[in-house]
Amino acid sequence: MTRALAHKLLQLLPVLVLVTVATTALVDLMPGSPGRAILGPDASPEAVAALDAQHGFDDPLPQRYLSWLGHALTGDLGSSVSNRQPVTDLIGERLPVTFEIALLALLLSVAVAVPLALWVAARPGGLADRVVSALTSATLSIPSFAVALVLAYLLAVNTHVFPVSGWVPFEDSPADNLRHVALPVFSLALAEIPIFVRILRGDLLTVLRQDFILTARTKGFSTPHVLLRHALRPASPSLVTLAGLAAGRLIGGTVIIESLFALPGLGNLATQAIYGKDLPVIQGVVLVVALSYVAVNALVDLLNSAIDPRTRTA
Amino acid sequence: MAALADTAVVGASAPPGEPLLRVSGLTVDIPTPRGPLRALDDVSFELAPHRTLGLVGESGSGKSMLVRTIMGISPARSTVTGSVRFDGVELTSLPRRAARSYWGRRIAMVFQDPTTSLNPVLTVGRQLTEATRAHLGLGRARATERAVELLDLVSIPEPRRRLRQYPHELSGGMRQRVTIAMALACDPDLLIADEATTALDVTVQKQILDLIAGIQRERGLALILVSHDLGVVAGRTDDIAVLYGGRVAERASTRVLFAGHRHPYSQALLAAVPRLDRPAGAAPRTIPGTPPDLVLAPPGCRFAPRCPSAEDDCHRAAPAPRPGADPTHAYACLHPIPTTKAERR
Ligand SMILES: Nc1ncnc2c1ncn2[C@@H]1O[C@H](COP(=O)(O)OP(=O)(O)O)[C@@H](O)[C@H]1O
Ligand code: SF4
Ligand SMILES: [Mg+2]
């Protein structure tokens, strides 16, 4: 098991290298020098040259990458070009926000989708199934930022049930923190739930046609018992994989939601860094997102082999 | 095995003279895109306690549909009419919750293919203990002890180690022994084996059939042995019902069916059995033609298109069952095989 996991992580190593090399290479894609891009057309050539030299922007790519890698391995991701703060500090501030929102959105999606899929799969073609199927097709085509706008309008601007925007750290006030994350989390979850319901419903229906389900029914078990104890687990690998993909997406790409609700998350940091041409910060964010993908990927593998013993032989 | 016996019988006992299982007029219709499919048509038979009934017929004749309907697992949108009485209680009209105290507890079933009838993601132990824990209220430790006894009963070596294994770690024969152990978990009065050995190779087939026969003798179960192969059930049953196109073509004691059958389809099935007493080179004859289409079934005898004895009247209406050699013998045929000819075989 641990060997399989190590093997998997080793397979993902090239992905990490590729992604970080590509971000390092961004410098070469910029018109003019990064120093000029950052300081603007009015800066003196001396100032531009000094900035380029300070951050090593004019070194050749291999040297730049190795130097970045060497520092990164010791936990030093450089410092922001615009405000000189260490990149690790900047990310450290933003990561908990993004992680909290991503995790809660994922948990909410699974918590809603699994019972819903079980319920409709118990009677395919029944009223519940048709209603849920209509609802999922409708919500599938709505982007989460549109949902966010409507929710914000109805529940924050109009009725003040939730704050319109902003952030309170969990340590300061758990209740306020949850009130602030509620709308972003709902908006994000609403985009995932229809996909989760569809995939799990389909897999459940496939599993429910199998002989071992008939065996369970002839053993005199109720429909809920058969669904929960016999059908759910063999039906869940695709859902787990999909949830993993969603987790990666949520960690790396909640940019729109974060800016809509003015949340100080990773997406927000990335947006600022891109506007400010803050290369060390961009590179740090990309690294963290890539690492999250790798971690989620390994977790998905672990979960799926825990679900299905037949995949455990390796 | 005393431990297995003391929790055996739950519920009412049948009045004296009542068979353990009485199926009458059982009809199952399944909607299909081409129209309704009558998978079972007016099927009736009885089974007394401790007896063995063989259910035979070609593939597609409705054997699985019949036993699954008895087990309450007919296809989702099918309509079931007629009656299934078990130990004096009508199962078809019983509320699901009450009926569940029969299925799994007093009637149990073993399926054809042990590679698909066990849950691949649950350990053998889990699958062997869940029924006794849920139905008999055993605690984990007691249920595990019982699972060990059950694996012993079906002659699986190292039962404790098996409990921790998953189905894919066992051979086909072992898996089928596990499904049999599972079926016996709540000490049923009736065991149904639907082609339980068809998916296994020949030597294992005989072992499993002998195992089932031994358990039946020891525990006094009633048994329904389902097979497309009359040769498999021959010598292991008290009575045989021959199904064709969802109808009972003939039913009789095993002796009468072999020696004095009257239905041409029984004759054809018997001729298809490989027999040692046939002269060498005389291969078993397969039955010419194909089983009937149950969606657009012709009005008359369903065997008519393939029947060597068919005459005009056979195509008009379904032949009603006629009494045969003794009270347990009946056949549905207008032009039966003459008794003397059948006995000569
Ligand atoms: N779920 C189903 N839907 C429609 N037709 C079915 C279904 N299951 C079985 N049948 C039909 O019912 C008939 C009897 O099938 P079955 O009982 O499996 O036969 P056997 O077990 O004797 O081989 C066949 O014609 C088969 O095509
Ligand atoms: S009723 Fe007619 S067609 Fe049917 S089995 Fe008898 S002889 Fe053959
Ligand atoms: Mg069958």
XYZ file of C-alpha atoms in Angstrom, chain A:
314
model
C 0.000 0.000 0.000
C 2.671 2.505 1.012
C 4.816 1.278 -1.861
C 1.985 1.883 -4.300
C 1.559 5.358 -2.882
C 5.279 6.128 -3.154
C 5.193 4.871 -6.728
C 2.267 7.148 -7.505
C 3.969 10.186 -5.979
C 7.100 9.427 -7.976
C 4.978 9.382 -11.128
C 3.660 12.826 -10.259
C 7.119 14.337 -9.753
C 7.618 15.191 -13.446
C 4.331 17.104 -13.345
C 5.666 19.291 -10.559
C 8.939 19.902 -12.394
C 7.181 20.703 -15.649
C 4.781 23.160 -14.061
C 7.468 25.025 -12.123
C 9.845 25.157 -15.108
C 7.029 26.594 -17.185
C 6.350 29.354 -14.651
C 10.041 30.156 -14.449
C 10.052 30.456 -18.226
C 7.278 33.080 -18.036
C 10.010 35.713 -17.720
C 11.260 34.919 -21.208
C 7.774 35.343 -22.622
C 7.392 38.870 -21.311
C 7.996 41.675 -23.786
C 11.028 43.674 -22.615
C 12.493 42.896 -19.228
C 10.404 42.033 -16.149
C 11.958 45.011 -14.392
C 10.580 47.329 -17.061
C 7.193 45.635 -16.951
C 7.028 46.007 -13.170
C 8.370 49.545 -12.824
C 6.599 50.999 -15.864
C 7.729 53.134 -18.804
C 8.756 56.106 -16.638
C 11.385 54.286 -14.563
C 15.019 54.965 -15.218
C 17.070 52.289 -17.042
C 19.293 52.021 -13.952
C 16.375 51.212 -11.671
C 15.106 48.603 -14.156
C 18.538 46.994 -14.409
C 18.895 46.957 -10.632
C 15.544 45.189 -10.169
C 16.326 42.651 -12.890
C 19.675 41.903 -11.261
C 18.230 41.712 -7.749
C 15.709 39.006 -8.723
C 18.021 37.355 -11.263
C 15.552 38.010 -14.116
C 18.349 38.381 -16.679
C 20.038 35.044 -15.870
C 19.498 32.218 -18.368
C 16.521 29.896 -17.698
C 18.431 26.835 -16.336
C 20.313 28.982 -13.851
C 17.152 30.789 -12.785
C 15.290 27.515 -12.323
C 18.058 25.807 -10.354
C 18.462 28.813 -8.114
C 14.688 28.972 -7.513
C 14.583 25.217 -6.898
C 17.522 25.350 -4.493
C 15.824 28.017 -2.422
C 12.400 26.386 -2.701
C 13.796 23.135 -1.297
C 14.934 25.016 1.790
C 11.479 26.586 2.110
C 12.403 29.944 0.634
C 10.200 31.035 -2.266
C 11.738 34.475 -2.584
C 9.948 37.712 -1.843
C 7.303 39.778 -3.532
C 8.568 42.294 -6.072
C 5.923 44.836 -5.129
C 6.056 44.812 -1.307
C 9.149 42.714 -0.454
C 7.164 40.383 1.820
C 8.367 36.768 1.735
C 6.221 34.757 -0.708
C 5.793 31.992 1.905
C 4.217 34.515 4.302
C 1.866 35.834 1.635
C 0.756 32.313 0.723
C 0.566 31.309 4.368
C -1.978 34.083 4.962
C -4.127 33.201 1.972
C -3.997 29.409 1.937
C -6.263 28.799 4.979
C -8.995 30.902 3.357
C -8.906 28.992 0.099
C -8.555 25.626 1.816
C -11.483 26.297 4.108
C -13.756 27.329 1.277
C -12.674 24.477 -0.980
C -13.031 21.882 1.755
C -16.432 23.112 2.913
C -17.721 23.351 -0.666
C -16.545 19.801 -1.326
C -18.020 18.410 1.888
C -21.319 20.159 1.257
C -21.446 18.850 -2.325
C -20.825 15.273 -1.219
C -23.202 15.551 1.723
C -26.009 16.711 -0.553
C -25.206 14.629 -3.631
C -24.801 11.199 -2.008
C -28.208 10.995 -0.283
C -29.858 12.549 -3.320
C -28.307 10.013 -5.691
C -29.229 7.128 -3.371
C -32.774 8.405 -3.153
C -33.320 8.698 -6.899
C -31.439 5.488 -7.738
C -33.788 3.530 -5.482
C -36.616 4.240 -7.936
C -35.206 5.115 -11.352
C -37.761 6.787 -13.560
C -39.895 7.658 -10.544
C -41.145 11.130 -9.718
C -38.153 12.024 -7.516
C -35.764 10.845 -10.209
C -37.432 12.954 -12.879
C -37.585 16.063 -10.704
C -33.948 15.752 -9.614
C -32.839 15.032 -13.156
C -34.598 18.179 -14.404
C -33.077 20.221 -11.595
C -29.572 18.919 -12.236
C -29.745 19.667 -15.958
C -30.942 23.170 -15.151
C -28.225 23.918 -12.588
C -25.517 22.235 -14.671
C -25.751 24.998 -17.210
C -25.556 27.846 -14.691
C -22.018 29.024 -13.868
C -21.238 29.358 -10.176
C -20.588 33.106 -10.374
C -24.137 33.645 -11.631
C -25.435 31.639 -8.686
C -23.191 33.680 -6.437
C -24.597 36.948 -7.766
C -28.191 35.831 -7.266
C -27.497 34.449 -3.799
C -25.627 37.581 -2.801
C -28.461 39.737 -4.047
C -31.189 37.753 -2.298
C -29.501 36.805 0.964
C -26.978 39.560 1.545
C -27.914 42.783 -0.204
C -31.689 42.430 0.256
C -32.176 40.557 3.505
C -28.800 40.833 5.263
C -28.913 37.184 6.293
C -25.286 36.914 5.236
C -22.585 39.543 4.806
C -22.081 40.710 1.231
C -18.329 40.326 1.317
C -15.239 40.187 3.473
C -13.543 37.723 5.733
C -13.262 36.915 9.428
C -10.669 34.286 10.396
C -12.058 31.201 12.103
C -9.818 31.740 15.151
C -11.284 35.215 15.706
C -14.939 34.238 15.580
C -16.093 30.847 14.328
C -19.683 32.013 13.889
C -18.736 35.102 11.894
C -16.282 33.076 9.881
C -19.012 30.628 8.883
C -21.395 33.459 8.029
C -18.787 34.892 5.687
C -17.976 31.613 3.961
C -21.602 30.515 3.599
C -22.455 32.209 0.306
C -19.180 31.452 -1.484
C -19.414 27.822 -0.328
C -23.052 27.495 -1.468
C -22.250 29.002 -4.857
C -19.323 26.672 -5.418
C -21.152 23.577 -4.142
C -24.153 24.270 -6.318
C -21.955 23.882 -9.373
C -20.553 20.521 -8.197
C -23.705 18.880 -6.817
C -25.440 18.199 -10.165
C -22.297 16.562 -11.563
C -21.851 14.438 -8.441
C -25.510 13.375 -8.410
C -25.430 12.375 -12.065
C -22.281 10.308 -11.899
C -23.232 8.544 -8.665
C -26.789 7.873 -9.818
C -25.483 6.274 -13.012
C -22.938 4.137 -11.186
C -25.505 3.116 -8.583
C -27.899 1.987 -11.297
C -25.122 -0.096 -12.861
C -24.251 -1.655 -9.521
C -27.905 -2.263 -8.664
C -28.203 -4.478 -11.744
C -25.496 -6.809 -10.441
C -26.179 -10.261 -9.069
C -24.754 -9.512 -5.651
C -27.522 -6.959 -5.140
C -30.077 -9.674 -5.817
C -28.186 -11.833 -3.320
C -28.485 -9.087 -0.726
C -32.191 -8.706 -1.455
C -32.818 -12.445 -1.137
C -31.144 -12.241 2.261
C -34.143 -10.197 3.341
C -32.543 -6.782 3.685
C -34.472 -3.547 3.274
C -33.861 -1.251 0.324
C -31.930 1.290 2.453
C -29.701 -1.482 3.794
C -29.049 -2.808 0.280
C -28.285 0.686 -1.030
C -26.041 1.780 1.823
C -24.266 -1.439 2.708
C -24.033 -3.139 -0.665
C -24.398 -0.661 -3.521
C -22.837 2.610 -2.379
C -19.252 1.478 -1.946
C -18.819 -0.352 -5.240
C -20.555 2.602 -6.951
C -18.356 5.323 -5.511
C -14.920 5.191 -7.251
C -15.914 7.578 -10.070
C -17.416 9.964 -7.558
C -14.203 9.942 -5.518
C -12.144 10.637 -8.638
C -14.503 13.416 -9.645
C -14.448 14.921 -6.159
C -10.643 14.876 -6.359
C -10.746 16.794 -9.617
C -13.185 19.237 -8.052
C -10.893 19.696 -5.047
C -8.001 20.555 -7.347
C -10.196 22.947 -9.267
C -11.492 24.604 -6.094
C -8.012 25.123 -4.661
C -6.598 26.465 -7.891
C -9.494 28.284 -9.412
C -11.902 30.019 -7.108
C -10.661 33.314 -8.503
C -14.021 34.642 -9.596
C -15.809 33.702 -6.394
C -12.975 35.100 -4.269
C -13.029 38.426 -6.031
C -16.853 38.586 -6.005
C -16.954 38.163 -2.239
C -13.654 39.986 -1.597
C -12.124 36.964 0.069
C -8.383 37.106 0.803
C -7.688 33.702 -0.736
C -5.097 32.219 -3.037
C -7.030 33.136 -6.184
C -7.123 36.714 -5.037
C -3.364 36.702 -4.403
C -2.760 35.233 -7.843
C -4.883 37.910 -9.519
C -3.009 40.691 -7.738
C 0.342 39.090 -8.565
C -0.558 38.765 -12.230
C -1.638 42.414 -12.460
C 1.519 43.497 -10.628
C 3.713 41.166 -12.744
C 4.944 39.848 -9.407
C 6.795 36.811 -10.739
C 8.016 35.258 -7.447
C 4.480 35.341 -6.076
C 2.997 33.857 -9.254
C 5.542 31.084 -9.114
C 4.826 30.407 -5.445
C 1.067 30.197 -6.023
C 1.544 27.876 -8.982
C 3.780 25.633 -6.871
C 1.223 25.422 -4.068
C -1.612 24.679 -6.469
C 0.460 22.010 -8.226
C 1.400 20.451 -4.890
C -2.268 20.382 -3.907
C -3.127 18.584 -7.139
C -0.473 15.985 -6.412
C -1.662 15.511 -2.843
C -5.311 15.218 -3.888
C -4.363 12.776 -6.616
C -2.565 10.533 -4.152
C -5.483 10.797 -1.733
C -7.928 9.742 -4.462
C -5.783 6.703 -5.204
C -5.651 5.791 -1.534
C -9.405 6.163 -1.133
C -10.197 4.155 -4.219
C -7.988 1.284 -3.202
C -9.630 1.352 0.214
C -13.016 1.165 -1.513
C -12.228 -1.697 -3.871
C -9.983 -4.476 -2.558
C -9.476 -5.808 -6.086
C -7.290 -2.812 -6.933
C -5.082 -3.466 -3.915
C -3.011 -6.313 -5.311
C -0.140 -4.172 -6.629
